[in-house]
Coordinates of C-alpha atoms in Angstrom, one line a residue:
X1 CA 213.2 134.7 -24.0
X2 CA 212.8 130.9 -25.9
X3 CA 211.1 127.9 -25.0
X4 CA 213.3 124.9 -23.9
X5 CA 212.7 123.9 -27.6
X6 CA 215.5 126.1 -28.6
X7 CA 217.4 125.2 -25.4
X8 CA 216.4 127.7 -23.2
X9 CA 214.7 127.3 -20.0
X10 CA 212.0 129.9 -19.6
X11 CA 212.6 131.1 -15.4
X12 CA 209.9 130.5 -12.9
X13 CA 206.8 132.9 -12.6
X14 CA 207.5 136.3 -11.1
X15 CA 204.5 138.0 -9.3
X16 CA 204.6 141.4 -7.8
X17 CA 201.1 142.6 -7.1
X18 CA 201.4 144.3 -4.3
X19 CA 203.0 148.0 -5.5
X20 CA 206.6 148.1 -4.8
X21 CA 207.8 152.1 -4.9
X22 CA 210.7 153.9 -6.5
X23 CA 210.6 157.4 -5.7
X24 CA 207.5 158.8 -7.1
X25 CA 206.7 155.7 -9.3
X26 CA 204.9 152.2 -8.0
X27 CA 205.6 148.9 -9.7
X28 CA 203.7 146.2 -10.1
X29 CA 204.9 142.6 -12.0
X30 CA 202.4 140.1 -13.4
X31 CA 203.9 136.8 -15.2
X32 CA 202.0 135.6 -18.1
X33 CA 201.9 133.2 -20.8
X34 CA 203.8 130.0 -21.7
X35 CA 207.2 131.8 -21.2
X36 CA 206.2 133.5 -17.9
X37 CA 206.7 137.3 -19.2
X38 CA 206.8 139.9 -16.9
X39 CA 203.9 142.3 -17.8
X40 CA 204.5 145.2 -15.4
X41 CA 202.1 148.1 -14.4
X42 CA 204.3 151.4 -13.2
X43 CA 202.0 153.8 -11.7
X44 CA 202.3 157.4 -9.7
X45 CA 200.1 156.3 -6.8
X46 CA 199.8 152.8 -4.9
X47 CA 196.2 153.1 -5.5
X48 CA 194.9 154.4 -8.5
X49 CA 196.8 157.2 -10.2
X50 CA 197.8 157.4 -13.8
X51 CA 200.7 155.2 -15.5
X52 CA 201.5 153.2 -17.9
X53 CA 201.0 149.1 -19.3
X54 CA 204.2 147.7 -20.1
X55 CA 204.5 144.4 -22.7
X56 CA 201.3 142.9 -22.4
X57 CA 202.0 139.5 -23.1
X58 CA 199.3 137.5 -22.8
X59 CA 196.8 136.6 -20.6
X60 CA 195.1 139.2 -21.2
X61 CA 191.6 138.6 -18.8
X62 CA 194.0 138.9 -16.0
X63 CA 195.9 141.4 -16.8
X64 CA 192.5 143.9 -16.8
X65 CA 192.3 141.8 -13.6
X66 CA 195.3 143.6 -12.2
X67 CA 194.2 146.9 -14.4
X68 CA 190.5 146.7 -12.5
X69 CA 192.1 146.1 -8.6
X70 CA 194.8 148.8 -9.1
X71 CA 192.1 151.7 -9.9
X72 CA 195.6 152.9 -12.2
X73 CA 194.1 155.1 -15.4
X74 CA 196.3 153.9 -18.2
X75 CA 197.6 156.6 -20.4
X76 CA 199.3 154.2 -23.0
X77 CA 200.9 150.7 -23.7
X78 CA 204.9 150.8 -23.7
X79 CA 206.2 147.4 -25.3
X80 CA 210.3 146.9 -25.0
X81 CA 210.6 145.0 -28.0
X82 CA 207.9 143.0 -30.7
X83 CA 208.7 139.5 -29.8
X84 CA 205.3 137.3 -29.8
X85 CA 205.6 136.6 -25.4
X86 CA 205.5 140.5 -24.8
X87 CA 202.6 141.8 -26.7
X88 CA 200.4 138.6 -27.4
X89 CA 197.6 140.8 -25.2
X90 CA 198.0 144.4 -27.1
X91 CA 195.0 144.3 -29.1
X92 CA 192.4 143.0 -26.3
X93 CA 194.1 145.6 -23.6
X94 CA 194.3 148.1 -26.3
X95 CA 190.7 147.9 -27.0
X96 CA 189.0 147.7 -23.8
X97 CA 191.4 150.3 -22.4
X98 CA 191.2 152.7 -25.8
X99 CA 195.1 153.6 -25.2
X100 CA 198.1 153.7 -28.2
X101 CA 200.7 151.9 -28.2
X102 CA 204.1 152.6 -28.4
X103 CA 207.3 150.5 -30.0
X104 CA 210.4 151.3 -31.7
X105 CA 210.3 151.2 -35.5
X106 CA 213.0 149.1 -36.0
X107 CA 211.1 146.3 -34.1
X108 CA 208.1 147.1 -36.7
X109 CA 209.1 143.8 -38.6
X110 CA 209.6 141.5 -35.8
X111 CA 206.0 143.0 -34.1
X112 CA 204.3 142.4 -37.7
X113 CA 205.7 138.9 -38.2
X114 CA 205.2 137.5 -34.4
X115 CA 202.6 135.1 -35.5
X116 CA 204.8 132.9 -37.7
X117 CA 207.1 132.8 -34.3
X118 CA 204.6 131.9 -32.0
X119 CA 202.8 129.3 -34.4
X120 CA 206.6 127.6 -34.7
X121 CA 207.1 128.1 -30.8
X122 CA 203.8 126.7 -30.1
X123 CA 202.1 129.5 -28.7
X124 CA 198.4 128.3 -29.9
X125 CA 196.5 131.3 -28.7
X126 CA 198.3 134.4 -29.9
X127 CA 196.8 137.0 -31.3
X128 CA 198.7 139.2 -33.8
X129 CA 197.8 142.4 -32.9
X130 CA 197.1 145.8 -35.0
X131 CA 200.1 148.1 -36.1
X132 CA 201.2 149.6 -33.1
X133 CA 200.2 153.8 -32.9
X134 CA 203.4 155.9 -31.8
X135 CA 207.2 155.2 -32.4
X136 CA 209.5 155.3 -29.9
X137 CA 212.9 157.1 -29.9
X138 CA 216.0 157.2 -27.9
X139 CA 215.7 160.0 -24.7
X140 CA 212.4 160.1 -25.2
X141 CA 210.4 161.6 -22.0
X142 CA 206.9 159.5 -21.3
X143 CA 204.6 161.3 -19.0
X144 CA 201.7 160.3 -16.8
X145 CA 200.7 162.5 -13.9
X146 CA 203.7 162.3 -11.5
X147 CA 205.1 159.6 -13.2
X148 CA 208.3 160.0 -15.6
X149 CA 209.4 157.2 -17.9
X150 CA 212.8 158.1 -20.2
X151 CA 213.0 155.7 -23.7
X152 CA 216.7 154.8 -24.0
X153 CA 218.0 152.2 -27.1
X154 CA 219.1 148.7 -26.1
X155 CA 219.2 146.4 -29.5
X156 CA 220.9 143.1 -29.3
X157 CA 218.0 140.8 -28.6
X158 CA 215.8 143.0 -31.5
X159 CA 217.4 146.0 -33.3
X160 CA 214.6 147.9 -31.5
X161 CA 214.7 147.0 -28.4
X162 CA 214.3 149.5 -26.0
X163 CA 214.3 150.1 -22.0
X164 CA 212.5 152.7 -19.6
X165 CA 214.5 154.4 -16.9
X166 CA 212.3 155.6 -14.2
X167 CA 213.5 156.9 -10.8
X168 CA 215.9 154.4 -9.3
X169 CA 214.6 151.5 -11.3
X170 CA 214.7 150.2 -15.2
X171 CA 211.8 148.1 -17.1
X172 CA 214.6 146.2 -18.3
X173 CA 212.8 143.5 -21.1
X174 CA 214.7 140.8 -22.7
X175 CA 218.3 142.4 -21.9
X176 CA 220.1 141.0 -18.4
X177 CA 218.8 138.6 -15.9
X178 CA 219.8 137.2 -12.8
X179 CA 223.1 135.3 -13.8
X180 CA 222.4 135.5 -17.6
X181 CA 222.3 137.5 -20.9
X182 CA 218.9 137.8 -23.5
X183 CA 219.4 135.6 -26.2
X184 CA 220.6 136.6 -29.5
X185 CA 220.2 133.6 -31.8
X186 CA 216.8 134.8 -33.4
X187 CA 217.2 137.1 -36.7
X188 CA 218.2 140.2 -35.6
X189 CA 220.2 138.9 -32.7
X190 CA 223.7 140.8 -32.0
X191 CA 225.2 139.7 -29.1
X192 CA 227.9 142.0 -29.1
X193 CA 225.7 145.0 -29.6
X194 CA 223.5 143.6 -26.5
X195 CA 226.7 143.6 -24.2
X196 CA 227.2 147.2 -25.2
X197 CA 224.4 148.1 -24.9
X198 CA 223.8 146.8 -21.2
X199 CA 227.2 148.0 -20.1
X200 CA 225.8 151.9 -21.4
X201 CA 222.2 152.0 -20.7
X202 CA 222.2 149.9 -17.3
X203 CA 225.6 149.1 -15.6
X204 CA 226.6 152.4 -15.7
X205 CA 223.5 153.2 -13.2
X206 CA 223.7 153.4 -9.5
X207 CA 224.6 150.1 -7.7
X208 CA 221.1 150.0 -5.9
X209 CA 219.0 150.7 -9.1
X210 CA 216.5 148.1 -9.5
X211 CA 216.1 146.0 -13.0
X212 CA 212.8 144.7 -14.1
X213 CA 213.4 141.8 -16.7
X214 CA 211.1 140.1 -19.2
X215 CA 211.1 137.4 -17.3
X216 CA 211.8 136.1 -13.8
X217 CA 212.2 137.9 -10.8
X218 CA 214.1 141.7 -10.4
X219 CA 217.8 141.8 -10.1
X220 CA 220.4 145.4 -9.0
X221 CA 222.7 147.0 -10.9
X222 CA 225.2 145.5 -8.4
X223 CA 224.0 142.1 -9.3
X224 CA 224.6 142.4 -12.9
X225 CA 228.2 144.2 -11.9
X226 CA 228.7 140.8 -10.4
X227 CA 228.6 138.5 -13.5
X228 CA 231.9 137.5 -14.3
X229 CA 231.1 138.7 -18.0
X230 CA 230.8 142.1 -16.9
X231 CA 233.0 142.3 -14.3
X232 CA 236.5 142.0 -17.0
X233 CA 234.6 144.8 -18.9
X234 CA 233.9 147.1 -16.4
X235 CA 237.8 146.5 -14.9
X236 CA 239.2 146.7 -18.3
X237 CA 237.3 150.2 -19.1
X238 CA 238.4 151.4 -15.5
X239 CA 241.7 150.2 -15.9
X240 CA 242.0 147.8 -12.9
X241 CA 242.4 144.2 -12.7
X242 CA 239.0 142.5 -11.1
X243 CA 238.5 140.7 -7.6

């Protein structure tokens, strides 16, 4: 997501602390930083339990805030993609949590050149964190306790962009949002590829499932059906005319 610098309109704040549950998985939703990104905390347990960090973005006192109140033992920190709002507080989590941290390498350029982004963007107090430990690959199966977390590719706001499927619910990043597509006008931007991509990996899901963004509040499957965008493409490919 961009500032309103670049003509976009970062959404309003999205909190979610108490856990909302998805099967065996509990979700959490913390909004940080100048852009208001969604860092989310997906745990096995409403209280306690073992899980995993997802795109620390910054903010990062608060977010062992929300680490602290859950009890939740941390097994490692998932990022979606490298862009400066969504892992501005890796190396301060990383360190007081001692966890790896996981990220596509095709993102490995955007991740190592973030700083230069948020210097031009304005973001005063990042802090360009240390290589990340543990690529990321597509069908990959993340494990902590009871909890299940499946990698699958989604490039088209970063070439590595990636999304975690859990039961009946996606950690979605910077892909669809209520009414609107990611952006695709920084390098590596395809928006072709990203309408692909979110046609494959999230519309083809169960009406109900529930999509956590990179920013602003949740949105189902059914919503993103809805947009007018998709709603051509998913007539076209099933060969009816839409309503």
């Amino acid at each position: 997501m961009l500032p309103r610098s670049l003509g976009i309109v970062p959404p309003p704040p999205y909190n979610q602390l108490e856990p909302v549950q998805h099967g065996a998985a509990w979700v959490r939703v913390l909004s940080t930083g100048l852009l208001n990104e969604n860092c989310v905390l997906v745990t096995d347990a409403p209280s306690g339990g073992c899980g995993f960090l997802v795109d620390p973005g910054s903010d990062a006192a608060q977010i062992l805030r929300m680490l602290d109140s859950s009890g939740a033992e941390v097994q490692a920190l998932l990022l979606t993609h490298g862009h400066f709002d969504h892992i501005g507080a890796v190396q301060e989590v990383r360190e007081a949590l001692k966890v790896p941290v996981y990220l596509h390498p095709l993102d490995g350029a955007i991740y190592a050149g973030s700083a230069d982004l948020a210097g031009l963007l304005g973001a005063a107090d990042f802090q360009q964190p240390a290589p990340p430990d543990a690529p990321l690959r597509q069908g990959q199966v993340l494990t902590a306790g009871g909890l299940t977390l499946t990698v699958r590719e989604l490039p088209g706001h970063t070439p590595g962009h990636v999304v975690y499927r859990g039961d009946g619910f996606v950690l979605s990043g910077d892909t669809l949002f209520p009414g609107a597509l990611a952006p695709t006008n920084l390098p590596g931007g395809d928006r072709p590829q990203l309408i692909a991509g979110i046609l494959r990996e999230l519309l083809s899901l169960p009406p109900d499932t529930r999509l956590y963004p990179g920013h602003g509040r949740p949105l189902s499957v059914a919503d993103g059906r809805a947009n007018p965008l998709f709603r051509r493409r998913l007539a076209a490919q099933a060969g009816t005319l839409p309503t």
